[in-house]
């Protein structure tokens, strides 16, 4: 996590945040996801991976597993473990089991 009072606690690029949250495997994939229009911030479609996020923003991401709605709760200076990545967001979507491409639960 980034220390409070740092300039990086104010905002972070959407592609870096998606990558740090471990929603995608590579930063290039995060940039492509943002540029392709599969990401919204506070209801507005993201047009560029350089779009800045602030604490409290609501990010909607359309992934192959389904749609996830996340509230930004923190930023990281580098990619860390999955447990630490989960501290960067609060899950707002009501998915109890993320559904796969055919609508089946991945747990099945």
C-alpha atoms as one frame of an Amber mdcrd trajectory, in Angstrom:
protein
   0.000   0.000   0.000   1.131   3.554  -0.648   1.875   5.682   2.437  -0.759
   8.276   3.314   0.304  11.778   2.345   2.049  10.617  -0.827   0.937  12.110
  -4.152   0.045   8.575  -5.217  -2.634   8.322  -2.512  -4.690  10.909  -4.392
  -5.057   9.096  -7.724  -3.729   6.365  -9.997  -4.064   5.406 -13.674  -6.892
   2.945 -14.366  -4.598   0.461 -16.142  -2.167   0.333 -13.207  -4.996  -0.043
 -10.704  -6.641  -2.903 -12.636  -3.274  -4.667 -12.799  -2.459  -4.078  -9.121
  -5.916  -5.429  -8.178  -5.085  -8.603 -10.127  -8.162  -8.342 -12.350  -5.861
  -8.925 -15.340  -2.527 -10.719 -15.671  -0.531  -8.011 -17.432  -0.524  -4.245
 -17.515  -0.794  -4.418 -21.308  -4.016  -6.408 -20.899  -5.287  -3.793 -18.428
  -4.524  -0.996 -20.903  -6.276  -2.918 -23.687  -9.333  -3.553 -21.511  -9.594
   0.149 -20.666  -9.014   1.315 -24.253 -11.597  -1.118 -25.663 -14.418   0.403
 -23.612 -15.004  -2.530 -21.237 -14.363  -0.329 -18.189 -16.547   2.408 -16.702
 -15.697   4.806 -13.885 -18.678   6.298 -12.062 -20.890   5.282 -14.991 -18.750
   6.915 -17.691 -16.979   4.764 -20.275 -13.182   4.917 -20.055 -11.639   5.932
 -23.375  -7.943   5.738 -22.463  -5.813   3.683 -20.059  -4.394   6.918 -18.656
  -7.740   7.828 -17.023  -7.136   8.713 -13.362  -8.972   7.060 -10.492  -9.610
   8.598  -7.085 -10.547   6.985  -3.781 -14.262   6.236  -3.692 -14.683   5.933
  -7.474 -16.895   3.059  -8.635 -15.335   0.955 -11.391 -17.428  -1.381 -13.550
 -15.410  -3.964 -15.479 -16.789  -6.347 -18.086 -14.626  -9.480 -18.048 -15.152
 -12.849 -19.711 -16.313 -14.207 -16.315 -18.996 -11.526 -16.008 -19.396  -7.952
 -14.865 -17.731  -6.786 -11.656 -18.551  -3.560  -9.829 -15.784  -2.365  -7.508
 -15.327   0.626  -5.234 -11.763   2.001  -5.086 -10.513   1.841  -1.480  -6.775
   2.181  -2.032  -3.805   2.272  -4.360  -0.543   0.330  -4.517   2.910   1.350
  -5.663   3.610  -2.108  -7.070   1.829  -5.396  -7.692   1.561  -7.495  -4.536
  -0.097 -10.716  -3.364  -3.739 -11.509  -3.998  -4.605 -10.901  -0.349  -3.071
  -7.431  -0.463  -4.719  -6.731  -3.834  -8.152  -7.345  -2.312  -7.522  -4.423
   0.067  -7.548  -2.026  -2.909 -11.257  -2.445  -3.641 -14.629  -3.300  -2.184
 -16.802  -5.641  -4.244 -20.209  -4.046  -4.891 -21.567  -6.539  -7.433 -23.989
  -9.116  -6.088 -22.209 -12.108  -7.660 -22.095 -14.928  -5.148 -20.442 -17.129
  -7.763 -18.859 -15.545 -10.816 -20.604 -16.947 -13.864 -18.698 -18.250 -16.846
 -19.232 -17.580 -20.567 -22.370 -19.743 -20.757 -23.838 -18.307 -17.564 -22.797
 -21.321 -15.483 -21.171 -20.810 -12.132 -17.416 -21.393 -12.124 -17.892 -23.404
  -8.904 -19.969 -26.057 -10.727
